[in-house]
Amino acid sequence: MQFEPGDRRRVLPRHLRPEAPPEVFAYSIRPARPADLPYVREIYNHFVSNSAVTLDERRSSIPYWREKFALLDRLKLPFLVAVSPAGVVIGYALAQPWAGKNAYRYTAEDSIYLGPGAGGKGLGAALLQALIDACEQIGLREMVAVISDSGAEASIRLHAKLGFVEAGRMGRVGHKFGRELGTVYMRRVLKPTGRRRGSWFGAKS
């Protein structure tokens, strides 16, 4: 049976209408590229301006991220981004040197941030696991997380889910938004599948 244009009978009752397929949260994870840095900067600056997740108080610049990108590339440390099907960076994770001495060359500190609307969908765990895998492939043996203790519950849960254990706390070592803040230290022993080559700060490995 056909309905003429404008015939209200064309609209099925609500209980007979097919359910809309659930929206799929799709993304891919790949190494960061220079063209990704403006997106990365905006994600990070959102947290600088709106939360104590990072204790940075000044918004970062593109030159800052170019310098960090070049450093991590030179040190062969992973810098990953999660990208939507439309090509927009919706999160990132990177590993950076832990302290400024070459004796710590088998240990890295992780940094992971998700863009607005990307949290609570499993992306954080996927990014952190990809970062762990990449660090193990280059021979790293330890990963450290330094987490602000203000609103840190989600980050602590994420790291614990991926095998991190709490290693200590320091209270009132930071100050932001008129509040005194502490830090939570977590660590995970890695299982390197590759061999760390070269040095980070000029000393022989």
PDB file of C-alpha atoms in Angstrom:
ATOM      1  CA  MET A   1       0.000   0.000   0.000  1.00  0.00           C
ATOM      2  CA  GLN A   2       1.309   3.453  -0.881  1.00  0.00           C
ATOM      3  CA  PHE A   3       0.808   6.697   0.972  1.00  0.00           C
ATOM      4  CA  GLU A   4       0.433  10.006  -0.781  1.00  0.00           C
ATOM      5  CA  PRO A   5       2.892  12.828   0.007  1.00  0.00           C
ATOM      6  CA  GLY A   6       1.801  14.590   3.166  1.00  0.00           C
ATOM      7  CA  ASP A   7      -0.234  11.634   4.423  1.00  0.00           C
ATOM      8  CA  ARG A   8       0.344  11.446   8.175  1.00  0.00           C
ATOM      9  CA  ARG A   9      -0.115   7.708   8.110  1.00  0.00           C
ATOM     10  CA  ARG A  10       3.419   7.424   6.748  1.00  0.00           C
ATOM     11  CA  VAL A  11       4.741   7.967  10.279  1.00  0.00           C
ATOM     12  CA  LEU A  12       4.868   4.683  12.158  1.00  0.00           C
ATOM     13  CA  PRO A  13       3.878   4.595  15.823  1.00  0.00           C
ATOM     14  CA  ARG A  14       6.909   4.977  18.105  1.00  0.00           C
ATOM     15  CA  HIS A  15       6.794   1.360  19.284  1.00  0.00           C
ATOM     16  CA  LEU A  16       6.911   0.112  15.672  1.00  0.00           C
ATOM     17  CA  ARG A  17       9.763   2.310  14.505  1.00  0.00           C
ATOM     18  CA  PRO A  18      13.113   0.557  14.041  1.00  0.00           C
ATOM     19  CA  GLU A  19      15.688   1.481  16.626  1.00  0.00           C
ATOM     20  CA  ALA A  20      18.468   3.736  15.415  1.00  0.00           C
ATOM     21  CA  PRO A  21      21.798   1.941  15.361  1.00  0.00           C
ATOM     22  CA  PRO A  22      24.031   2.960  18.277  1.00  0.00           C
ATOM     23  CA  GLU A  23      26.628   5.572  17.474  1.00  0.00           C
ATOM     24  CA  VAL A  24      30.042   3.935  17.128  1.00  0.00           C
ATOM     25  CA  PHE A  25      33.002   5.692  18.736  1.00  0.00           C
ATOM     26  CA  ALA A  26      35.663   5.041  16.122  1.00  0.00           C
ATOM     27  CA  TYR A  27      39.317   6.044  16.126  1.00  0.00           C
ATOM     28  CA  SER A  28      42.763   4.880  15.091  1.00  0.00           C
ATOM     29  CA  ILE A  29      46.071   5.234  16.941  1.00  0.00           C
ATOM     30  CA  ARG A  30      49.257   6.165  15.095  1.00  0.00           C
ATOM     31  CA  PRO A  31      52.546   8.016  15.641  1.00  0.00           C
ATOM     32  CA  ALA A  32      52.171  11.781  15.889  1.00  0.00           C
ATOM     33  CA  ARG A  33      53.092  13.994  12.939  1.00  0.00           C
ATOM     34  CA  PRO A  34      54.053  17.683  12.888  1.00  0.00           C
ATOM     35  CA  ALA A  35      50.624  18.529  11.446  1.00  0.00           C
ATOM     36  CA  ASP A  36      49.002  17.068  14.585  1.00  0.00           C
ATOM     37  CA  LEU A  37      50.665  19.505  16.964  1.00  0.00           C
ATOM     38  CA  PRO A  38      48.018  22.280  16.835  1.00  0.00           C
ATOM     39  CA  TYR A  39      45.389  19.715  17.912  1.00  0.00           C
ATOM     40  CA  VAL A  40      47.675  18.368  20.637  1.00  0.00           C
ATOM     41  CA  ARG A  41      48.300  21.891  21.908  1.00  0.00           C
ATOM     42  CA  GLU A  42      44.582  22.660  22.119  1.00  0.00           C
ATOM     43  CA  ILE A  43      43.852  19.441  24.014  1.00  0.00           C
ATOM     44  CA  TYR A  44      46.605  20.162  26.517  1.00  0.00           C
ATOM     45  CA  ASN A  45      45.712  23.838  26.878  1.00  0.00           C
ATOM     46  CA  HIS A  46      42.137  22.897  27.720  1.00  0.00           C
ATOM     47  CA  PHE A  47      43.448  21.169  30.845  1.00  0.00           C
ATOM     48  CA  VAL A  48      45.909  23.959  31.615  1.00  0.00           C
ATOM     49  CA  SER A  49      43.072  26.490  31.683  1.00  0.00           C
ATOM     50  CA  ASN A  50      40.317  24.411  33.234  1.00  0.00           C
ATOM     51  CA  SER A  51      41.761  21.847  35.630  1.00  0.00           C
ATOM     52  CA  ALA A  52      44.533  20.936  38.028  1.00  0.00           C
ATOM     53  CA  VAL A  53      45.226  17.685  36.173  1.00  0.00           C
ATOM     54  CA  THR A  54      48.351  19.454  34.964  1.00  0.00           C
ATOM     55  CA  LEU A  55      50.136  21.907  37.229  1.00  0.00           C
ATOM     56  CA  ASP A  56      51.170  24.035  34.260  1.00  0.00           C
ATOM     57  CA  GLU A  57      49.627  27.485  34.622  1.00  0.00           C
ATOM     58  CA  ARG A  58      50.588  28.977  31.254  1.00  0.00           C
ATOM     59  CA  ARG A  59      49.090  27.813  27.979  1.00  0.00           C
ATOM     60  CA  SER A  60      51.582  26.072  25.712  1.00  0.00           C
ATOM     61  CA  SER A  61      52.627  27.283  22.261  1.00  0.00           C
ATOM     62  CA  ILE A  62      53.237  25.626  18.913  1.00  0.00           C
ATOM     63  CA  PRO A  63      57.031  26.235  19.202  1.00  0.00           C
ATOM     64  CA  TYR A  64      56.950  24.432  22.559  1.00  0.00           C
ATOM     65  CA  TRP A  65      55.296  21.385  20.986  1.00  0.00           C
ATOM     66  CA  ARG A  66      57.600  21.449  17.979  1.00  0.00           C
ATOM     67  CA  GLU A  67      60.568  21.386  20.350  1.00  0.00           C
ATOM     68  CA  LYS A  68      59.072  18.510  22.347  1.00  0.00           C
ATOM     69  CA  PHE A  69      58.233  16.590  19.169  1.00  0.00           C
ATOM     70  CA  ALA A  70      61.807  17.019  17.910  1.00  0.00           C
ATOM     71  CA  LEU A  71      63.267  15.907  21.266  1.00  0.00           C
ATOM     72  CA  LEU A  72      61.148  12.763  21.471  1.00  0.00           C
ATOM     73  CA  ASP A  73      61.903  11.965  17.833  1.00  0.00           C
ATOM     74  CA  ARG A  74      65.642  12.338  18.467  1.00  0.00           C
ATOM     75  CA  LEU A  75      65.428  10.128  21.567  1.00  0.00           C
ATOM     76  CA  LYS A  76      63.275   7.584  19.698  1.00  0.00           C
ATOM     77  CA  LEU A  77      60.555   7.843  22.340  1.00  0.00           C
ATOM     78  CA  PRO A  78      56.927   7.208  21.334  1.00  0.00           C
ATOM     79  CA  PHE A  79      54.484  10.058  20.743  1.00  0.00           C
ATOM     80  CA  LEU A  80      51.081   8.675  19.748  1.00  0.00           C
ATOM     81  CA  VAL A  81      47.806  10.289  18.738  1.00  0.00           C
ATOM     82  CA  ALA A  82      44.263   8.947  18.508  1.00  0.00           C
ATOM     83  CA  VAL A  83      42.518  10.213  15.387  1.00  0.00           C
ATOM     84  CA  SER A  84      38.809  10.237  14.518  1.00  0.00           C
ATOM     85  CA  PRO A  85      37.577   8.971  11.117  1.00  0.00           C
ATOM     86  CA  ALA A  86      37.450  12.637  10.047  1.00  0.00           C
ATOM     87  CA  GLY A  87      41.164  13.019  10.803  1.00  0.00           C
ATOM     88  CA  VAL A  88      40.802  15.058  13.991  1.00  0.00           C
ATOM     89  CA  VAL A  89      43.184  14.320  16.874  1.00  0.00           C
ATOM     90  CA  ILE A  90      41.028  13.418  19.887  1.00  0.00           C
ATOM     91  CA  GLY A  91      43.743  12.326  22.299  1.00  0.00           C
ATOM     92  CA  TYR A  92      47.470  11.746  22.642  1.00  0.00           C
ATOM     93  CA  ALA A  93      50.003   9.856  24.728  1.00  0.00           C
ATOM     94  CA  LEU A  94      53.743  10.257  24.924  1.00  0.00           C
ATOM     95  CA  ALA A  95      56.727   8.962  26.851  1.00  0.00           C
ATOM     96  CA  GLN A  96      59.379  11.428  27.988  1.00  0.00           C
ATOM     97  CA  PRO A  97      62.647  11.081  29.884  1.00  0.00           C
ATOM     98  CA  TRP A  98      62.394  10.521  33.617  1.00  0.00           C
ATOM     99  CA  ALA A  99      64.785  13.047  35.191  1.00  0.00           C
ATOM    100  CA  GLY A 100      67.694  14.556  33.335  1.00  0.00           C
ATOM    101  CA  LYS A 101      70.383  11.961  33.800  1.00  0.00           C
ATOM    102  CA  ASN A 102      71.423   9.255  31.371  1.00  0.00           C
ATOM    103  CA  ALA A 103      71.354   6.648  34.164  1.00  0.00           C
ATOM    104  CA  TYR A 104      67.543   6.822  33.884  1.00  0.00           C
ATOM    105  CA  ARG A 105      67.546   5.929  30.166  1.00  0.00           C
ATOM    106  CA  TYR A 106      65.517   2.748  30.737  1.00  0.00           C
ATOM    107  CA  THR A 107      62.748   4.641  32.536  1.00  0.00           C
ATOM    108  CA  ALA A 108      60.182   6.988  31.009  1.00  0.00           C
ATOM    109  CA  GLU A 109      57.310   9.106  32.305  1.00  0.00           C
ATOM    110  CA  ASP A 110      53.992   8.835  30.532  1.00  0.00           C
ATOM    111  CA  SER A 111      51.690  11.710  29.644  1.00  0.00           C
ATOM    112  CA  ILE A 112      48.176  11.081  28.315  1.00  0.00           C
ATOM    113  CA  TYR A 113      45.351  13.516  27.586  1.00  0.00           C
ATOM    114  CA  LEU A 114      41.982  13.138  25.873  1.00  0.00           C
ATOM    115  CA  GLY A 115      40.037  15.822  24.084  1.00  0.00           C
ATOM    116  CA  PRO A 116      36.587  16.991  25.240  1.00  0.00           C
ATOM    117  CA  GLY A 117      33.981  14.286  24.749  1.00  0.00           C
ATOM    118  CA  ALA A 118      36.532  11.492  24.274  1.00  0.00           C
ATOM    119  CA  GLY A 119      36.661  10.329  27.893  1.00  0.00           C
ATOM    120  CA  GLY A 120      34.803   7.371  29.352  1.00  0.00           C
ATOM    121  CA  LYS A 121      34.819   5.399  26.092  1.00  0.00           C
ATOM    122  CA  GLY A 122      37.910   3.227  26.490  1.00  0.00           C
ATOM    123  CA  LEU A 123      40.199   5.520  24.529  1.00  0.00           C
ATOM    124  CA  GLY A 124      42.440   6.312  27.499  1.00  0.00           C
ATOM    125  CA  ALA A 125      43.147   2.626  28.137  1.00  0.00           C
ATOM    126  CA  ALA A 126      43.771   1.988  24.431  1.00  0.00           C
ATOM    127  CA  LEU A 127      46.218   4.888  24.183  1.00  0.00           C
ATOM    128  CA  LEU A 128      48.073   3.964  27.365  1.00  0.00           C
ATOM    129  CA  GLN A 129      48.342   0.314  26.312  1.00  0.00           C
ATOM    130  CA  ALA A 130      49.673   1.363  22.907  1.00  0.00           C
ATOM    131  CA  LEU A 131      52.230   3.578  24.647  1.00  0.00           C
ATOM    132  CA  ILE A 132      53.308   0.734  26.945  1.00  0.00           C
ATOM    133  CA  ASP A 133      53.694  -1.598  23.963  1.00  0.00           C
ATOM    134  CA  ALA A 134      55.769   0.982  22.080  1.00  0.00           C
ATOM    135  CA  CYS A 135      58.044   1.528  25.096  1.00  0.00           C
ATOM    136  CA  GLU A 136      58.599  -2.188  25.522  1.00  0.00           C
ATOM    137  CA  GLN A 137      59.507  -2.492  21.848  1.00  0.00           C
ATOM    138  CA  ILE A 138      62.363  -0.017  22.280  1.00  0.00           C
ATOM    139  CA  GLY A 139      63.728  -1.708  25.381  1.00  0.00           C
ATOM    140  CA  LEU A 140      62.407   0.462  28.214  1.00  0.00           C
ATOM    141  CA  ARG A 141      62.077  -1.271  31.566  1.00  0.00           C
ATOM    142  CA  GLU A 142      60.034   1.065  33.748  1.00  0.00           C
ATOM    143  CA  MET A 143      57.223   3.574  33.257  1.00  0.00           C
ATOM    144  CA  VAL A 144      56.344   6.239  35.804  1.00  0.00           C
ATOM    145  CA  ALA A 145      53.201   8.358  36.097  1.00  0.00           C
ATOM    146  CA  VAL A 146      53.086  11.600  38.070  1.00  0.00           C
ATOM    147  CA  ILE A 147      49.453  12.496  38.761  1.00  0.00           C
ATOM    148  CA  SER A 148      48.023  15.598  40.422  1.00  0.00           C
ATOM    149  CA  ASP A 149      46.016  14.592  43.474  1.00  0.00           C
ATOM    150  CA  SER A 150      43.190  17.007  42.573  1.00  0.00           C
ATOM    151  CA  GLY A 151      40.540  15.143  40.584  1.00  0.00           C
ATOM    152  CA  ALA A 152      43.043  12.346  40.027  1.00  0.00           C
ATOM    153  CA  GLU A 153      40.691   9.431  40.614  1.00  0.00           C
ATOM    154  CA  ALA A 154      40.043   8.726  36.926  1.00  0.00           C
ATOM    155  CA  SER A 155      43.742   8.834  36.060  1.00  0.00           C
ATOM    156  CA  ILE A 156      44.649   6.623  39.014  1.00  0.00           C
ATOM    157  CA  ARG A 157      41.985   4.092  37.990  1.00  0.00           C
ATOM    158  CA  LEU A 158      43.235   4.133  34.396  1.00  0.00           C
ATOM    159  CA  HIS A 159      46.826   3.482  35.378  1.00  0.00           C
ATOM    160  CA  ALA A 160      45.854   0.816  37.911  1.00  0.00           C
ATOM    161  CA  LYS A 161      43.815  -0.928  35.220  1.00  0.00           C
ATOM    162  CA  LEU A 162      46.944  -1.089  33.058  1.00  0.00           C
ATOM    163  CA  GLY A 163      49.100  -2.589  35.806  1.00  0.00           C
ATOM    164  CA  PHE A 164      50.536   0.484  37.545  1.00  0.00           C
ATOM    165  CA  VAL A 165      50.934   0.455  41.312  1.00  0.00           C
ATOM    166  CA  GLU A 166      51.174   3.433  43.631  1.00  0.00           C
ATOM    167  CA  ALA A 167      54.750   4.237  44.594  1.00  0.00           C
ATOM    168  CA  GLY A 168      54.229   7.234  46.864  1.00  0.00           C
ATOM    169  CA  ARG A 169      52.625  10.614  47.433  1.00  0.00           C
ATOM    170  CA  MET A 170      53.863  14.115  48.057  1.00  0.00           C
ATOM    171  CA  GLY A 171      51.491  16.628  49.582  1.00  0.00           C
ATOM    172  CA  ARG A 172      51.291  20.374  48.998  1.00  0.00           C
ATOM    173  CA  VAL A 173      54.136  20.522  46.484  1.00  0.00           C
ATOM    174  CA  GLY A 174      52.131  22.478  43.890  1.00  0.00           C
ATOM    175  CA  HIS A 175      49.905  25.542  43.857  1.00  0.00           C
ATOM    176  CA  LYS A 176      47.259  26.333  41.217  1.00  0.00           C
ATOM    177  CA  PHE A 177      43.912  28.150  41.186  1.00  0.00           C
ATOM    178  CA  GLY A 178      44.598  29.288  44.746  1.00  0.00           C
ATOM    179  CA  ARG A 179      44.841  25.706  46.011  1.00  0.00           C
ATOM    180  CA  GLU A 180      47.722  23.669  47.380  1.00  0.00           C
ATOM    181  CA  LEU A 181      48.114  20.426  45.456  1.00  0.00           C
ATOM    182  CA  GLY A 182      50.001  17.191  45.878  1.00  0.00           C
ATOM    183  CA  THR A 183      51.165  14.488  43.505  1.00  0.00           C
ATOM    184  CA  VAL A 184      50.628  10.750  43.293  1.00  0.00           C
ATOM    185  CA  TYR A 185      53.424   8.598  41.879  1.00  0.00           C
ATOM    186  CA  MET A 186      52.628   5.326  40.117  1.00  0.00           C
ATOM    187  CA  ARG A 187      54.956   2.898  38.367  1.00  0.00           C
ATOM    188  CA  ARG A 188      54.801  -0.143  36.151  1.00  0.00           C
ATOM    189  CA  VAL A 189      57.550  -2.644  35.392  1.00  0.00           C
ATOM    190  CA  LEU A 190      57.787  -3.163  31.645  1.00  0.00           C
ATOM    191  CA  LYS A 191      58.739  -6.308  29.765  1.00  0.00           C
ATOM    192  CA  PRO A 192      61.081  -5.094  27.030  1.00  0.00           C
ATOM    193  CA  THR A 193      60.947  -6.985  23.762  1.00  0.00           C
ATOM    194  CA  GLY A 194      63.598  -4.820  22.117  1.00  0.00           C
ATOM    195  CA  ARG A 195      66.949  -3.408  23.124  1.00  0.00           C
ATOM    196  CA  ARG A 196      67.468   0.181  24.150  1.00  0.00           C
ATOM    197  CA  ARG A 197      70.161   1.644  21.912  1.00  0.00           C
ATOM    198  CA  GLY A 198      72.187   4.798  22.339  1.00  0.00           C
ATOM    199  CA  SER A 199      71.969   7.317  25.149  1.00  0.00           C
ATOM    200  CA  TRP A 200      69.668  10.198  26.032  1.00  0.00           C
ATOM    201  CA  PHE A 201      72.031  12.828  27.366  1.00  0.00           C
ATOM    202  CA  GLY A 202      75.365  12.151  25.735  1.00  0.00           C
ATOM    203  CA  ALA A 203      76.776   9.479  28.072  1.00  0.00           C
ATOM    204  CA  LYS A 204      77.610   6.022  26.807  1.00  0.00           C
ATOM    205  CA  SER A 205      74.830   3.451  27.221  1.00  0.00           C
TER     206      SER A 205
END
